[in-house]
mmCIF file of C-alpha atoms and ligand atoms in Angstrom:
data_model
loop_
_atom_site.group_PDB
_atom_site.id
_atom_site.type_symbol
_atom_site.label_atom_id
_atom_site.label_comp_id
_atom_site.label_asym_id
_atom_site.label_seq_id
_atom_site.Cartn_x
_atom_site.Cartn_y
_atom_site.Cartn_z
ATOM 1 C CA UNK A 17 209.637 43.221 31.895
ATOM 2 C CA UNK A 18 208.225 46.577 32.340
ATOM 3 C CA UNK A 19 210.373 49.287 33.842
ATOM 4 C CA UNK A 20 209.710 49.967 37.927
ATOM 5 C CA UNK A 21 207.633 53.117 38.439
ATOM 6 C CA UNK A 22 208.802 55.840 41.161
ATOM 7 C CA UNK A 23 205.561 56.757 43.072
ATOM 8 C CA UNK A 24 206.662 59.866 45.515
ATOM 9 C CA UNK A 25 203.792 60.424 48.016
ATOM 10 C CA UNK A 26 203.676 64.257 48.632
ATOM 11 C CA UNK A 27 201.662 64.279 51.906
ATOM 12 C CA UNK A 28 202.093 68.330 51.840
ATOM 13 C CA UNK A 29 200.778 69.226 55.275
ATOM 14 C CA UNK A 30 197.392 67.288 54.457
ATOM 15 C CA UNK A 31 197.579 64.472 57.331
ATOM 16 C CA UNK A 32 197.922 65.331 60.968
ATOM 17 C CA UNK A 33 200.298 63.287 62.600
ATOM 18 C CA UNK A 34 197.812 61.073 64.054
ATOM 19 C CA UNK A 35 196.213 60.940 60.513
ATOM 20 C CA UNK A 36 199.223 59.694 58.590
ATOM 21 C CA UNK A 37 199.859 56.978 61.435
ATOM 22 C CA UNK A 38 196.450 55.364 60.777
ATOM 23 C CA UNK A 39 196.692 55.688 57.049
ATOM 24 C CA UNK A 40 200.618 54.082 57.245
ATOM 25 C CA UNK A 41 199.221 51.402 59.270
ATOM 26 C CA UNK A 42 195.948 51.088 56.930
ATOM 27 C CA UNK A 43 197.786 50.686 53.749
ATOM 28 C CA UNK A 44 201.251 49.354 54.188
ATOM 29 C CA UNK A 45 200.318 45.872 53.478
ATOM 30 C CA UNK A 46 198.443 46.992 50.403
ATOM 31 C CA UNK A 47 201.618 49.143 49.442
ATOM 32 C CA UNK A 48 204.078 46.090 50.563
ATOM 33 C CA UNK A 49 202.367 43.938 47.838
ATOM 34 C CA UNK A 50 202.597 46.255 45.243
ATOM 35 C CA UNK A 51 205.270 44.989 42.274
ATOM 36 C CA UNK A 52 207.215 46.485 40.293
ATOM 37 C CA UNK A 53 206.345 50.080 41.867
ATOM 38 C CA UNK A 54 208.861 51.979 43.991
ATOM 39 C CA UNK A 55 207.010 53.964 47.168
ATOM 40 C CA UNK A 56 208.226 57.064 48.483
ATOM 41 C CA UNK A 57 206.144 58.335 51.283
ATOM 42 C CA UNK A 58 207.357 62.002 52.096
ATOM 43 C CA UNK A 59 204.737 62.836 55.334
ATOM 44 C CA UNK A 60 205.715 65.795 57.506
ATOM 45 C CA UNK A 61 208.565 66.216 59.568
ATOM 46 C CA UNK A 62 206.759 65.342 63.037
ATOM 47 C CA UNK A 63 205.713 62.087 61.570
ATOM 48 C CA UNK A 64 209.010 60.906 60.212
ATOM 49 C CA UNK A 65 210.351 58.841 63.279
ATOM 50 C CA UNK A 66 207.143 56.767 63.968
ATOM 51 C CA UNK A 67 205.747 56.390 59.703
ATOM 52 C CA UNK A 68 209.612 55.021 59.739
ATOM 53 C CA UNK A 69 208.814 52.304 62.517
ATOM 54 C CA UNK A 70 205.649 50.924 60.861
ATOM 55 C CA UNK A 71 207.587 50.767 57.165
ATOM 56 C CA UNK A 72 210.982 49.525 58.387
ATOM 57 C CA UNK A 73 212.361 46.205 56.337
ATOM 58 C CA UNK A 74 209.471 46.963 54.005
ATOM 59 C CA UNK A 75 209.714 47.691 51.099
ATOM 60 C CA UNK A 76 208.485 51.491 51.462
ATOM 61 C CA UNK A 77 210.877 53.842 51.051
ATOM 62 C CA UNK A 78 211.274 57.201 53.132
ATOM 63 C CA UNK A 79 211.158 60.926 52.337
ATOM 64 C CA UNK A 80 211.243 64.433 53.640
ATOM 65 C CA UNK A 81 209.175 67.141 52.316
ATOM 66 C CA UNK A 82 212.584 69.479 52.665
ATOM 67 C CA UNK A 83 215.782 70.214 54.632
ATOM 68 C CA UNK A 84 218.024 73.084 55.712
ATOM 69 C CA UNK A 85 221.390 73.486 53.706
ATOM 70 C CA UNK A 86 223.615 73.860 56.644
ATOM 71 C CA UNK A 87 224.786 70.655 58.848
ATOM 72 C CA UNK A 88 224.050 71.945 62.043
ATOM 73 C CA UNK A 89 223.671 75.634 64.164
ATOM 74 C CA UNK A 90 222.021 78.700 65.309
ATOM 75 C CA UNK A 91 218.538 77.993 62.600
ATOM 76 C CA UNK A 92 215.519 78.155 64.458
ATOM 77 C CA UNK A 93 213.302 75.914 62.603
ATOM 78 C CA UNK A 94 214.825 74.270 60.570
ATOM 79 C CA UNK A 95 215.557 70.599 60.550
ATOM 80 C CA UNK A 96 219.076 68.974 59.561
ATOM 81 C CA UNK A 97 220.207 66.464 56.981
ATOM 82 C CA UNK A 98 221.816 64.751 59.368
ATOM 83 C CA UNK A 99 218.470 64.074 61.705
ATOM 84 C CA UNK A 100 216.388 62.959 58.518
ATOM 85 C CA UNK A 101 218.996 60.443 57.573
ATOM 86 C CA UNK A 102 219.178 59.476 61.051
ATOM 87 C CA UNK A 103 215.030 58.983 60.819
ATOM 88 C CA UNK A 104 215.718 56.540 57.612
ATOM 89 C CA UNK A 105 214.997 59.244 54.971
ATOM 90 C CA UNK A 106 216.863 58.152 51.631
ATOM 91 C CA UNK A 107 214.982 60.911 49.846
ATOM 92 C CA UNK A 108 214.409 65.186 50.471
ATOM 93 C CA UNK A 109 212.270 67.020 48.156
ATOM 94 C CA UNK A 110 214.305 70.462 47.230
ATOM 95 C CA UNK A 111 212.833 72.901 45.338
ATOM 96 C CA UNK A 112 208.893 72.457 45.640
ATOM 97 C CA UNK A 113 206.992 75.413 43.660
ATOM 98 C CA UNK A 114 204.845 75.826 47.373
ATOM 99 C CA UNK A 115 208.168 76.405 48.697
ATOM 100 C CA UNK A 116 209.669 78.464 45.844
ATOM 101 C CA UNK A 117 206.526 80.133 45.901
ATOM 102 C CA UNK A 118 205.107 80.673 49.550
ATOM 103 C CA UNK A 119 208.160 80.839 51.104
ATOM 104 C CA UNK A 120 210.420 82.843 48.268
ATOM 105 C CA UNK A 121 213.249 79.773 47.982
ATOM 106 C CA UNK A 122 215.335 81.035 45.286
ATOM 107 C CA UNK A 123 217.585 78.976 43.463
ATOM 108 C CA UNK A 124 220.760 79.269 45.226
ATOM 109 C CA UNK A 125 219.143 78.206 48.742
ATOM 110 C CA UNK A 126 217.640 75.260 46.296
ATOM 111 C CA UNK A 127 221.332 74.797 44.891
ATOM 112 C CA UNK A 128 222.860 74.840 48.609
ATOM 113 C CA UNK A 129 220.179 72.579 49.887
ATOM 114 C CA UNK A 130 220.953 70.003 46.945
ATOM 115 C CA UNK A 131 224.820 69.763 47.413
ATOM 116 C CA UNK A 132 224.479 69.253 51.564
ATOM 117 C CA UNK A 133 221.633 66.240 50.327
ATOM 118 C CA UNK A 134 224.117 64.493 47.821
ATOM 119 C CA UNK A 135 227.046 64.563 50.436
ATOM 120 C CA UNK A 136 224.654 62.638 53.260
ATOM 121 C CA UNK A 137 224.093 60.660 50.280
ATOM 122 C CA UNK A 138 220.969 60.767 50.092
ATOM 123 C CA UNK A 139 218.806 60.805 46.835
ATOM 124 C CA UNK A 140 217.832 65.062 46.379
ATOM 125 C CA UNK A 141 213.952 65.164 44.052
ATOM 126 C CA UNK A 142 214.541 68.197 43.068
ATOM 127 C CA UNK A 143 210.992 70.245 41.161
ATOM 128 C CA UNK A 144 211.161 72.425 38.760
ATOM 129 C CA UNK A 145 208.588 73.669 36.223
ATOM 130 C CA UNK A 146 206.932 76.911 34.723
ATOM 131 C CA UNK A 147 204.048 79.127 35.579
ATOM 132 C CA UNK A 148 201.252 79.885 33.921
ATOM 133 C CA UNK A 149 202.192 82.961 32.631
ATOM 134 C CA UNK A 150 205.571 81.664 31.655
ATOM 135 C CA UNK A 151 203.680 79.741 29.542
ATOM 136 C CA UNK A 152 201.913 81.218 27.638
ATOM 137 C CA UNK A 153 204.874 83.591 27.081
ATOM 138 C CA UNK A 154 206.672 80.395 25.680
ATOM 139 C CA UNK A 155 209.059 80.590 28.130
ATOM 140 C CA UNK A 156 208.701 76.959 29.682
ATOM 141 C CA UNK A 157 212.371 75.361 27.423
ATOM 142 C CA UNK A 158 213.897 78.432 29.161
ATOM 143 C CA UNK A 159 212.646 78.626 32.596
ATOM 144 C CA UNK A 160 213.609 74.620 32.504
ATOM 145 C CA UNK A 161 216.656 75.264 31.460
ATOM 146 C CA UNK A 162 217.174 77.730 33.358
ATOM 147 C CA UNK A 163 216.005 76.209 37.062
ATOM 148 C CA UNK A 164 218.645 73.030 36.158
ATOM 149 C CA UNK A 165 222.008 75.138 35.276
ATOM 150 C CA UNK A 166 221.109 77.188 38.930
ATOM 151 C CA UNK A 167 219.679 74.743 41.277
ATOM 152 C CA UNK A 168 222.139 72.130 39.825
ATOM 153 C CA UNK A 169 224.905 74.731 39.421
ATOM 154 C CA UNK A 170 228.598 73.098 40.645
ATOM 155 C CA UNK A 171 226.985 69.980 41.280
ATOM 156 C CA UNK A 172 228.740 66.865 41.373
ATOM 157 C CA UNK A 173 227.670 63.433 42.052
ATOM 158 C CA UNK A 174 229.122 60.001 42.016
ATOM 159 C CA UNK A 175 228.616 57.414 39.698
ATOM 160 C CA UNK A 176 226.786 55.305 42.086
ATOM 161 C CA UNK A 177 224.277 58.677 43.107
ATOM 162 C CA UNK A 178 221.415 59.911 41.671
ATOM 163 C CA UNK A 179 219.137 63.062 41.316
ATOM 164 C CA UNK A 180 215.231 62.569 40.774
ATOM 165 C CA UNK A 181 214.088 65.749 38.671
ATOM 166 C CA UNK A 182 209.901 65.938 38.724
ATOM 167 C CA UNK A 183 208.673 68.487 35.831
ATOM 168 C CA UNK A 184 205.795 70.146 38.112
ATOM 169 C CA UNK A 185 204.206 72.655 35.915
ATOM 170 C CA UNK A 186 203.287 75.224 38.575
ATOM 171 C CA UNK A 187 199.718 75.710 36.822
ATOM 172 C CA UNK A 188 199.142 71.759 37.150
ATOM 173 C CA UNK A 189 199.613 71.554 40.969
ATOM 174 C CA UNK A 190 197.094 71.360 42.892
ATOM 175 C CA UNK A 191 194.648 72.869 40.698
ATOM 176 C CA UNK A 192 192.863 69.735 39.171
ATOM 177 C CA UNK A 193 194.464 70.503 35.347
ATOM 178 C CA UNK A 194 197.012 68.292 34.804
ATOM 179 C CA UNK A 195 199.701 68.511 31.671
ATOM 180 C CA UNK A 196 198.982 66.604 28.305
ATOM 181 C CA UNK A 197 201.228 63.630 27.463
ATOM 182 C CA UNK A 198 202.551 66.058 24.843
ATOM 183 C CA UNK A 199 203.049 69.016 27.091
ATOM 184 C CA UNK A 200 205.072 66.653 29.312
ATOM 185 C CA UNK A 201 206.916 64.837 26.970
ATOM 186 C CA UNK A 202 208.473 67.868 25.440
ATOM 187 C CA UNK A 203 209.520 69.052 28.808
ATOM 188 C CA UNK A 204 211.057 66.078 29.912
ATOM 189 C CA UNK A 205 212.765 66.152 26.264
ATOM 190 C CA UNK A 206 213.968 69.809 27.094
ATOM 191 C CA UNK A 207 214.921 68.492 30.567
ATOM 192 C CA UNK A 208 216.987 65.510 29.373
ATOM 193 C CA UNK A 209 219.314 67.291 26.618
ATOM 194 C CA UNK A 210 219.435 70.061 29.625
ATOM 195 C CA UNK A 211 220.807 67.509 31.646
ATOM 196 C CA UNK A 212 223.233 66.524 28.992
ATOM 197 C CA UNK A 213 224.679 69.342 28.409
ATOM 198 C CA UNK A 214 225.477 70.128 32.125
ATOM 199 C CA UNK A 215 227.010 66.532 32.714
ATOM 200 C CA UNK A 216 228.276 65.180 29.976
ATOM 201 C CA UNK A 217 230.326 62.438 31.362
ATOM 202 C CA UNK A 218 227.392 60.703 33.010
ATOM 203 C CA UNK A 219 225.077 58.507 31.808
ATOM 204 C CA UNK A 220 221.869 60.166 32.080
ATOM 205 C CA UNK A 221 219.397 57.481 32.076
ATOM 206 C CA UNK A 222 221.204 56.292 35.250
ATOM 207 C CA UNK A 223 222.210 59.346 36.936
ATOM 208 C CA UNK A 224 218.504 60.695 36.861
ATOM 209 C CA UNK A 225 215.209 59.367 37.428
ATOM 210 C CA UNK A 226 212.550 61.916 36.002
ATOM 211 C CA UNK A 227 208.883 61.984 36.995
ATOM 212 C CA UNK A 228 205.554 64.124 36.424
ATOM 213 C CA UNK A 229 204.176 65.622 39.106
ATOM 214 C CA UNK A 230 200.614 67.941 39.063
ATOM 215 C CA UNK A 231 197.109 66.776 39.703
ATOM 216 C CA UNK A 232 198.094 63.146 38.749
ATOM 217 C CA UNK A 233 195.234 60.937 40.360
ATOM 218 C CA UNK A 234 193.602 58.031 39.428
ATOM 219 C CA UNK A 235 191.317 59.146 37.121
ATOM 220 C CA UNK A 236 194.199 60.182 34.933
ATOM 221 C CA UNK A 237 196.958 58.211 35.839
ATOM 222 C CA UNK A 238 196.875 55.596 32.680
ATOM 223 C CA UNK A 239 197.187 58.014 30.459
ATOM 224 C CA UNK A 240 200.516 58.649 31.251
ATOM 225 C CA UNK A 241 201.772 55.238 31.891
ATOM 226 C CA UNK A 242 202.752 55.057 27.584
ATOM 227 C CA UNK A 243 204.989 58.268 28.480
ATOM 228 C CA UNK A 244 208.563 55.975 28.211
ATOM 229 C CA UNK A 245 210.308 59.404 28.969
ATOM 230 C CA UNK A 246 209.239 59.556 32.474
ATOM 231 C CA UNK A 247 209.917 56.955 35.134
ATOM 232 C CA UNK A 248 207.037 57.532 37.461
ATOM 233 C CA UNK A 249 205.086 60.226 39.154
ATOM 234 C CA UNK A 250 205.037 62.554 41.872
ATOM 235 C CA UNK A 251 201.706 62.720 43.966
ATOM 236 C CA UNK A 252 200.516 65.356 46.177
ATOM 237 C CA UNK A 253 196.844 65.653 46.650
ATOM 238 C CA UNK A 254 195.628 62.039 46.027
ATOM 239 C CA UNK A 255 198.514 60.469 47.766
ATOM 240 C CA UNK A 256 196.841 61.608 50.987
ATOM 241 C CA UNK A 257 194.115 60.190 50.955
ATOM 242 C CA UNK A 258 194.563 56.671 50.845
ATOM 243 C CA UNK A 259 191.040 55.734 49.185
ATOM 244 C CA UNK A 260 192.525 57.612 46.127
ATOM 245 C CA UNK A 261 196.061 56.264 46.382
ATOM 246 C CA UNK A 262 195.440 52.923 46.606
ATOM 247 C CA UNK A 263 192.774 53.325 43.131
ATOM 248 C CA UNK A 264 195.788 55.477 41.484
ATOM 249 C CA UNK A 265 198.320 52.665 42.391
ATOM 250 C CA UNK A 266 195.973 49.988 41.151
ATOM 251 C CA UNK A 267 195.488 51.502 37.348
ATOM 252 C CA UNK A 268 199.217 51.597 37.688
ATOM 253 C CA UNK A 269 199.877 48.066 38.810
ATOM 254 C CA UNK A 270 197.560 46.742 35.673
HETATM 255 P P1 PGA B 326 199.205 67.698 43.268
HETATM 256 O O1 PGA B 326 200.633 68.102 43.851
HETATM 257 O O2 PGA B 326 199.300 66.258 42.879
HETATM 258 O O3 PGA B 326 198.267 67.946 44.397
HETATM 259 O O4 PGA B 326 198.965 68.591 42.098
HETATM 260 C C1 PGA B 326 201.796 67.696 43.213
HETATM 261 C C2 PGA B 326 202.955 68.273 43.951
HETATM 262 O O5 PGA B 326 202.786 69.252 44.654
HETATM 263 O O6 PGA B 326 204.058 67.799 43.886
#
């Protein structure tokens, strides 16, 4: 049987509220059918509570965009573990390159954010990946290796937990270039023996789940479905809009 693909749906701050209540409502059943893929939907904050009514008992799972690494206080702004597990969330993005970027999260707010995640138990998808320039400095094994032994830096987890790492290749988001099969496979590769090293008592395949993310959409979706090193994708701009999602979901059901 082929292996279950993780779909994460990075809604960003694309759909109003309003908007990602119609398209929940518009495509569960479509997503509820689906076999053999997992669904993450990660919408906005704001539309958490009520996206969480209309997917409840499916088999949709839930996700937050991000969290704040402290359990409760004086943080204006910021929204608690505690609330999104409340709200159903089994899943927090940490570590987005919009976040690392736009809003200068460095890797020990990333590392902070991760451990408060894992003791709600709750699954942390934590992104890391190069820039362009890094790149082309051949710097992407290092910056890799580099992002996992900080953000993932006197981690612990139980046997029974797991971390999702998505390779996002800061170049490939949102910019309509996505990696090559090559380019990803020898990050993942870099990723994995990373991963190793850090925790060698665990069994890696099980421990952590690790997915592309950058520009995947339906019109190149298949070509990374060979890829046995990754275990599914992370979506930003076609997962919000569900005419693309449900064509990019569709080349992977086949
Ligand atoms: P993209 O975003 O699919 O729009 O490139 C991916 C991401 O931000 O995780």
């Amino acid at each position: 049987m082929k292996k279950e693909k993780i779909i994460i749906a990075n809604w960003k701050m694309n759909l109003s509220y309003k908007e990602s209540l119609r398209y929940i409502k518009d495509i569960k059943s479509f997503l509820v059918g689906l076999k053999n893929i997992k669904i993450i939907l990660c919408p906005a904050f704001v539309s958490l509570a009520d996206i969480q009514k209309e997917i409840k008992l499916k088999k949709i799972e839930l996700g937050a965009q991000d969290v704040f690494w402290m359990e409760e206080g004086a943080y204006t702004g910021e929204v608690s573990v505690q609330s999104l597990k409340e709200l159903g969330c089994k899943y927090v993005i940490v570590g987005h390159s919009e976040r690392r970027g736009f809003l200068n999260e460095t890797d020990a707010m990333i590392n902070k954010k991760i451990q408060i995640v894992l003791s709600h138990n709750i699954i942390p998808i934590l992104c890391i990946g190069e820039n362009l320039e890094q790149r082309n400095d051949n710097l992407t094994a290092k910056i890799l290796r580099d992002q996992l032994l900080e953000d993932l830096k006197i981690i612990d987890f139980k046997n029974n937990q797991q971390i999702i790492i998505a390779y996002e290749p800061i170049w490939a988001i949102g910019t309509g270039h996505e990696a090559t099969t090559d380019q990803v496979n020898e990050a993942v590769i870099i990723i994995k023996s990373q991963l190793a090293k850090l925790y060698p008592n665990k069994d890696i395949e099980k421990s952590f789940k690790i997915l592309y993310g950058g520009s995947v959409d339906e019109n190149n979706v298949e070509s990374f479905l060979d890829l046995d090193v990754i275990d599914g994708f992370l979506v930003g701009g076609a997962s919000a809009n569900k005419v693309h999602f449900i064509k990019l979901l569709n080349k992977i059901k086949n």
